[in-house]
Tab-separated table of C-alpha atoms and ligand atoms in Angstrom:
chain	number	residue	atom	x	y	z
H	1	MET	CA	-6.306	-44.510	-3.238
H	2	ASP	CA	-3.368	-44.962	-0.921
H	3	VAL	CA	-1.771	-42.342	1.194
H	4	ARG	CA	1.051	-41.618	-1.352
H	5	ASP	CA	-1.367	-40.839	-4.045
H	6	ALA	CA	-3.276	-38.524	-1.703
H	7	GLU	CA	-0.079	-36.660	-1.038
H	8	VAL	CA	0.757	-36.391	-4.814
H	9	LEU	CA	-2.674	-35.158	-5.494
H	10	SER	CA	-2.560	-32.479	-2.649
H	11	ARG	CA	0.481	-31.069	-4.316
H	12	VAL	CA	-1.171	-30.854	-7.730
H	13	ILE	CA	-4.653	-29.479	-6.459
H	14	PRO	CA	-4.226	-26.844	-3.848
H	15	SER	CA	-6.626	-27.118	-0.840
H	16	PRO	CA	-8.575	-23.994	-0.275
H	17	MET	CA	-6.080	-23.204	2.604
H	18	GLU	CA	-3.151	-23.449	0.089
H	19	LYS	CA	-4.747	-21.068	-2.720
H	20	GLU	CA	-2.597	-18.410	-4.139
H	21	ILE	CA	-1.747	-15.696	-2.061
H	22	PRO	CA	-1.588	-12.148	-3.495
H	23	ARG	CA	1.756	-10.823	-4.549
H	24	HIS	CA	0.867	-7.140	-3.808
H	25	VAL	CA	-1.651	-5.871	-1.231
H	26	ALA	CA	-2.434	-2.090	-0.657
H	27	ILE	CA	-4.247	-0.743	2.341
H	28	ILE	CA	-6.162	2.476	2.923
H	29	MET	CA	-5.703	2.691	6.671
H	30	ASP	CA	-9.017	4.455	7.719
H	31	GLY	CA	-10.550	4.936	11.102
H	32	ASN	CA	-7.796	6.434	13.304
H	33	GLY	CA	-9.995	9.517	14.049
H	34	ARG	CA	-13.189	7.386	14.852
H	35	TRP	CA	-11.059	5.071	17.017
H	36	ALA	CA	-9.751	8.033	19.092
H	37	ARG	CA	-13.193	9.548	19.351
H	38	GLN	CA	-14.747	6.285	20.786
H	39	ARG	CA	-12.236	6.726	23.588
H	40	GLY	CA	-12.816	10.455	24.194
H	41	LYS	CA	-9.276	11.247	22.774
H	42	ALA	CA	-7.651	13.568	20.326
H	43	ARG	CA	-7.259	12.318	16.796
H	44	SER	CA	-3.590	12.331	17.335
H	45	PHE	CA	-4.048	9.431	19.821
H	46	GLY	CA	-5.708	7.471	16.980
H	47	HIS	CA	-2.714	8.089	14.697
H	48	GLU	CA	-0.252	7.002	17.259
H	49	ALA	CA	-2.270	3.769	17.615
H	50	GLY	CA	-2.301	3.623	13.795
H	51	VAL	CA	1.501	3.270	13.705
H	52	LYS	CA	1.376	0.270	15.908
H	53	ALA	CA	-1.184	-1.296	13.519
H	54	VAL	CA	1.356	-0.485	10.578
H	55	ARG	CA	4.071	-2.610	12.410
H	56	ARG	CA	1.540	-5.450	12.897
H	57	ALA	CA	0.538	-5.250	9.271
H	58	VAL	CA	4.154	-5.316	8.023
H	59	GLN	CA	4.848	-8.284	10.262
H	60	ALA	CA	1.752	-10.138	8.950
H	61	ALA	CA	2.797	-9.435	5.435
H	62	LEU	CA	6.101	-10.827	6.125
H	63	ASP	CA	4.738	-13.887	7.765
H	64	MET	CA	2.237	-14.629	4.990
H	65	GLY	CA	5.011	-14.241	2.255
H	66	LEU	CA	3.577	-11.155	0.371
H	67	GLU	CA	6.068	-9.508	-2.038
H	68	ALA	CA	4.805	-6.068	-1.766
H	69	LEU	CA	2.637	-4.020	0.812
H	70	THR	CA	1.512	-0.578	-0.022
H	71	LEU	CA	0.221	1.640	2.691
H	72	PHE	CA	-1.713	5.058	2.165
H	73	ALA	CA	-0.280	7.221	4.839
H	74	PHE	CA	-1.136	10.756	3.523
H	75	SER	CA	-3.064	11.770	0.495
H	76	THR	CA	-2.614	14.777	-1.625
H	77	GLU	CA	-6.098	15.829	-0.219
H	78	ASN	CA	-5.010	15.321	3.501
H	79	TRP	CA	-3.537	18.895	3.513
H	80	ARG	CA	-7.060	20.012	3.905
H	81	ARG	CA	-7.107	18.704	7.518
H	82	PRO	CA	-6.407	21.173	10.448
H	83	ALA	CA	-2.623	22.384	10.245
H	84	ASP	CA	-1.802	20.866	13.683
H	85	GLU	CA	-3.062	17.381	12.532
H	86	VAL	CA	-0.998	17.634	9.415
H	87	GLU	CA	2.159	18.587	11.268
H	88	PHE	CA	1.509	15.815	13.691
H	89	LEU	CA	1.157	13.244	10.874
H	90	TRP	CA	4.428	14.266	9.370
H	91	ARG	CA	6.241	14.222	12.618
H	92	LEU	CA	4.795	10.654	13.178
H	93	LEU	CA	5.932	9.424	9.739
H	94	GLN	CA	9.554	10.951	10.376
H	95	HIS	CA	9.613	9.352	13.915
H	96	HIS	CA	8.350	6.025	12.623
H	97	LEU	CA	10.904	5.812	9.765
H	98	GLU	CA	13.763	6.882	12.087
H	99	LYS	CA	12.831	4.487	14.695
H	100	ASP	CA	11.709	1.378	12.669
H	101	VAL	CA	14.083	1.214	9.908
H	102	PRO	CA	16.853	-0.777	11.620
H	103	GLU	CA	14.148	-3.474	12.557
H	104	LEU	CA	12.636	-3.308	8.909
H	105	LYS	CA	16.158	-3.633	7.621
H	106	ALA	CA	16.932	-6.697	9.796
H	107	GLN	CA	13.725	-8.407	8.437
H	108	GLY	CA	14.751	-8.006	4.914
H	109	VAL	CA	12.157	-5.210	4.170
H	110	ARG	CA	12.738	-2.690	1.432
H	111	VAL	CA	11.199	0.757	2.261
H	112	LEU	CA	9.977	2.749	-0.628
H	113	ILE	CA	8.075	6.081	-0.564
H	114	LEU	CA	5.539	6.875	-3.293
H	115	GLY	CA	4.234	10.334	-3.826
H	116	ASP	CA	5.189	13.873	-4.357
H	117	ARG	CA	8.067	15.074	-2.237
H	118	GLU	CA	7.645	18.728	-2.968
H	119	GLY	CA	6.531	20.743	-0.068
H	120	LEU	CA	7.409	17.862	2.563
H	121	PRO	CA	9.180	19.094	5.795
H	122	GLY	CA	12.968	18.725	5.573
H	123	GLY	CA	13.188	16.280	8.429
H	124	VAL	CA	10.762	14.094	6.717
H	125	LEU	CA	12.771	14.143	3.418
H	126	GLU	CA	15.859	13.306	5.202
H	127	ALA	CA	14.126	10.287	7.034
H	128	ILE	CA	12.708	9.156	3.602
H	129	ARG	CA	16.160	9.363	1.937
H	130	ALA	CA	17.910	7.555	4.771
H	131	ALA	CA	15.111	4.726	4.968
H	132	GLU	CA	15.217	3.920	1.139
H	133	ALA	CA	18.992	4.097	1.180
H	134	GLU	CA	19.445	1.768	4.155
H	135	THR	CA	17.000	-0.886	2.900
H	136	ALA	CA	17.704	-0.626	-0.735
H	137	GLY	CA	19.401	-4.083	-0.940
H	138	ASN	CA	16.555	-5.817	0.758
H	139	ARG	CA	14.196	-8.253	-1.198
H	140	ARG	CA	11.953	-10.083	1.038
H	141	LEU	CA	9.178	-7.590	1.109
H	142	VAL	CA	8.828	-4.089	-0.358
H	143	CYS	CA	6.771	-1.959	1.946
H	144	SER	CA	5.887	1.370	0.260
H	145	PHE	CA	4.222	4.284	2.164
H	146	ALA	CA	2.185	6.557	-0.054
H	147	VAL	CA	2.757	9.977	1.179
H	148	ASN	CA	1.537	13.193	-0.459
H	149	TYR	CA	0.184	10.742	-2.976
H	150	GLY	CA	-2.711	10.979	-5.300
H	151	GLY	CA	-3.599	8.583	-8.132
H	152	ARG	CA	-4.625	11.369	-10.374
H	153	ARG	CA	-1.416	13.378	-9.627
H	154	ASP	CA	0.695	10.350	-10.264
H	155	ILE	CA	-0.923	9.554	-13.638
H	156	THR	CA	-0.760	13.346	-14.621
H	157	ARG	CA	2.966	13.329	-13.734
H	158	ALA	CA	3.580	10.359	-15.893
H	159	ALA	CA	1.611	11.937	-18.834
H	160	ARG	CA	3.810	15.015	-18.368
H	161	GLU	CA	7.040	13.041	-18.489
H	162	LEU	CA	6.030	11.367	-21.638
H	163	ALA	CA	4.919	14.680	-23.233
H	164	GLN	CA	8.365	16.067	-22.408
H	165	GLN	CA	9.961	13.134	-24.314
H	166	VAL	CA	7.764	13.796	-27.241
H	167	GLN	CA	8.558	17.555	-27.141
H	168	ARG	CA	12.419	16.710	-27.184
H	169	GLY	CA	11.853	14.420	-30.176
H	170	ASN	CA	12.783	11.211	-28.095
H	171	LEU	CA	9.263	9.518	-28.395
H	172	ARG	CA	6.529	9.441	-31.023
H	173	PRO	CA	2.985	9.764	-29.764
H	174	GLU	CA	2.037	6.570	-31.332
H	175	ASP	CA	4.630	4.709	-29.272
H	176	ILE	CA	2.869	5.650	-26.025
H	177	THR	CA	1.350	2.488	-24.707
H	178	GLU	CA	-0.272	1.348	-21.417
H	179	ALA	CA	2.892	-0.428	-20.666
H	180	LEU	CA	5.107	2.636	-21.379
H	181	LEU	CA	2.966	4.861	-19.326
H	182	GLU	CA	3.034	2.344	-16.413
H	183	LYS	CA	6.865	2.563	-16.400
H	184	HIS	CA	6.534	6.226	-15.458
H	185	LEU	CA	4.005	5.572	-12.378
H	186	ALA	CA	5.397	5.801	-8.860
H	187	THR	CA	4.735	1.948	-8.599
H	188	ALA	CA	6.790	0.837	-11.753
H	189	SER	CA	9.142	-1.222	-9.674
H	190	LEU	CA	6.341	-3.181	-7.808
H	191	PRO	CA	4.437	-6.260	-8.896
H	192	PRO	CA	0.911	-5.769	-10.223
H	193	LEU	CA	-1.653	-4.779	-7.507
H	194	ASP	CA	-3.863	-7.850	-6.498
H	195	LEU	CA	-5.875	-6.566	-3.615
H	196	LEU	CA	-6.949	-3.346	-2.109
H	197	ILE	CA	-8.101	-3.555	1.517
H	198	ARG	CA	-9.902	-0.439	3.114
H	199	THR	CA	-10.411	-0.425	6.871
H	200	GLY	CA	-13.056	1.601	8.484
H	201	GLY	CA	-15.873	0.271	6.477
H	202	GLU	CA	-16.136	2.893	3.667
H	203	MET	CA	-16.472	1.780	0.074
H	204	ARG	CA	-14.286	4.468	-1.595
H	205	VAL	CA	-10.927	4.214	-3.251
H	206	SER	CA	-10.197	7.907	-2.364
H	207	ASN	CA	-7.667	8.690	-5.152
H	208	PHE	CA	-5.358	5.766	-4.244
H	209	LEU	CA	-3.451	3.829	-6.955
H	210	LEU	CA	-6.302	4.499	-9.599
H	211	TRP	CA	-4.250	3.062	-12.555
H	212	GLU	CA	-3.094	-0.087	-10.561
H	213	LEU	CA	-6.469	-0.727	-9.269
H	214	ALA	CA	-8.038	-1.613	-12.734
H	215	TYR	CA	-8.063	-5.387	-12.105
H	216	ALA	CA	-7.364	-5.540	-8.432
H	217	GLU	CA	-9.926	-7.096	-5.988
H	218	PHE	CA	-11.307	-4.688	-3.323
H	219	VAL	CA	-12.032	-5.766	0.259
H	220	SER	CA	-13.630	-3.370	2.620
H	221	LEU	CA	-13.192	-4.274	6.369
H	222	PRO	CA	-15.336	-2.853	9.195
H	223	VAL	CA	-12.362	-2.824	11.700
H	224	LEU	CA	-11.001	0.588	12.399
H	225	TRP	CA	-7.364	0.860	11.550
H	226	PRO	CA	-5.894	0.965	15.056
H	227	ASP	CA	-7.487	-2.326	15.743
H	228	PHE	CA	-6.024	-3.916	12.594
H	229	GLU	CA	-4.357	-7.294	13.400
H	230	ALA	CA	-2.837	-10.180	11.391
H	231	GLN	CA	-6.202	-12.041	11.298
H	232	HIS	CA	-7.754	-9.057	9.337
H	233	LEU	CA	-5.104	-9.532	6.738
H	234	LYS	CA	-5.767	-13.219	6.628
H	235	GLU	CA	-9.522	-12.605	6.311
H	236	ALA	CA	-9.123	-10.181	3.469
H	237	ILE	CA	-6.774	-12.577	1.669
H	238	GLY	CA	-9.258	-15.459	2.364
H	239	GLU	CA	-11.919	-13.223	0.612
H	240	TYR	CA	-9.683	-12.542	-2.241
H	241	GLN	CA	-8.988	-16.235	-2.789
H	242	LYS	CA	-12.688	-16.873	-3.182
H	243	ARG	CA	-13.018	-14.479	-6.034
H	244	GLN	CA	-12.535	-15.629	-9.570
H	245	ARG	CA	-10.382	-13.050	-11.296
H	246	ARG	CA	-11.107	-12.981	-15.007
H	247	PHE	CA	-9.393	-9.740	-16.144
H	248	GLY	CA	-12.290	-8.956	-18.432
H	249	GLY	CA	-12.226	-12.548	-19.972
H	250	VAL	CA	-14.880	-15.342	-19.136
H	251	GLY	CA	-12.594	-17.273	-16.662
H	252	PRO	CA	-11.652	-21.138	-16.912
V	301	FPP	C1	-7.171	7.785	8.223
V	301	FPP	O1	-7.765	7.883	9.596
V	301	FPP	C2	-5.802	7.827	8.524
V	301	FPP	C3	-4.798	8.776	7.897
V	301	FPP	C4	-5.271	9.906	7.102
V	301	FPP	C5	-3.398	8.595	8.249
V	301	FPP	C6	-2.900	7.332	8.213
V	301	FPP	C7	-1.820	7.387	9.218
V	301	FPP	C8	-1.481	6.476	10.024
V	301	FPP	C9	-2.064	5.082	9.900
V	301	FPP	C10	-0.536	6.628	11.073
V	301	FPP	C11	0.767	7.131	10.594
V	301	FPP	C12	1.266	6.107	9.675
V	301	FPP	C13	2.636	6.000	9.397
V	301	FPP	C14	3.045	5.241	8.254
V	301	FPP	C15	3.607	6.603	10.246
V	301	FPP	P1	-8.789	9.117	9.612
V	301	FPP	O2	-8.098	10.056	10.483
V	301	FPP	O3	-9.365	9.624	8.416
V	301	FPP	O4	-10.002	8.462	10.532
V	301	FPP	P2	-11.366	8.764	10.494
V	301	FPP	O5	-11.965	8.372	9.160
V	301	FPP	O6	-12.044	7.890	11.439
V	301	FPP	O7	-11.573	10.121	10.855
């Protein structure tokens, strides 16, 4: 085989390094509290360091050519945390959006917020509105922040919207399909979810993207979120590439 044949072959058969990268990666960013405790600091210190890790993750997603990155920033259950921590997290999100949107915009990132906006502080709502409007035309990467988000709540909301259409006589129950319900989920405009990463070492999905996870791959990393670097995203994607996705079938 001469060099030219080898070149042709390498284009047809991808080497392990060139295997398909996922289109859509979601991350449960866990471990801020433990990271702070290890340093004898308040939990807020860990969340602040978590924002820096968010920036690194977005940059890594851009560098690796992902289409969508979805980050779990605040769950419908996180209201159970002490009031001062909840307040701090909202302030941090608002500040992050206000500060980082110009850079995200310049990088071609579209910002999307998933979750229930009812009950969010006014300043956060305004920052969300501005971030989404400012970046609406961007196409390189969609970066979604799930805030006041719960997978069950999102599916329930979608079901309620369909029920209302039936009640108004605009939809027949027999026309409700998986594809139609999916169009009513917060993630309707995103590519199918390929990979869920959870940092902090736990093996739970914690009410995140329940519908979307049906055939996604799951990778749990022992790293605490504030220590997350591009290499961890690469490692998780490497693990994803080793898996054989069969979608309920028997594979090739
Ligand atoms: C989990 O760590 C993290 C959160 C509940 C919040 C996620 C928030 C950030 C990463 C920072 C802010 C993000 C944005 C987008 C501004 P934990 O507190 O549950 O950690 P623990 O399990 O060690 O206690």
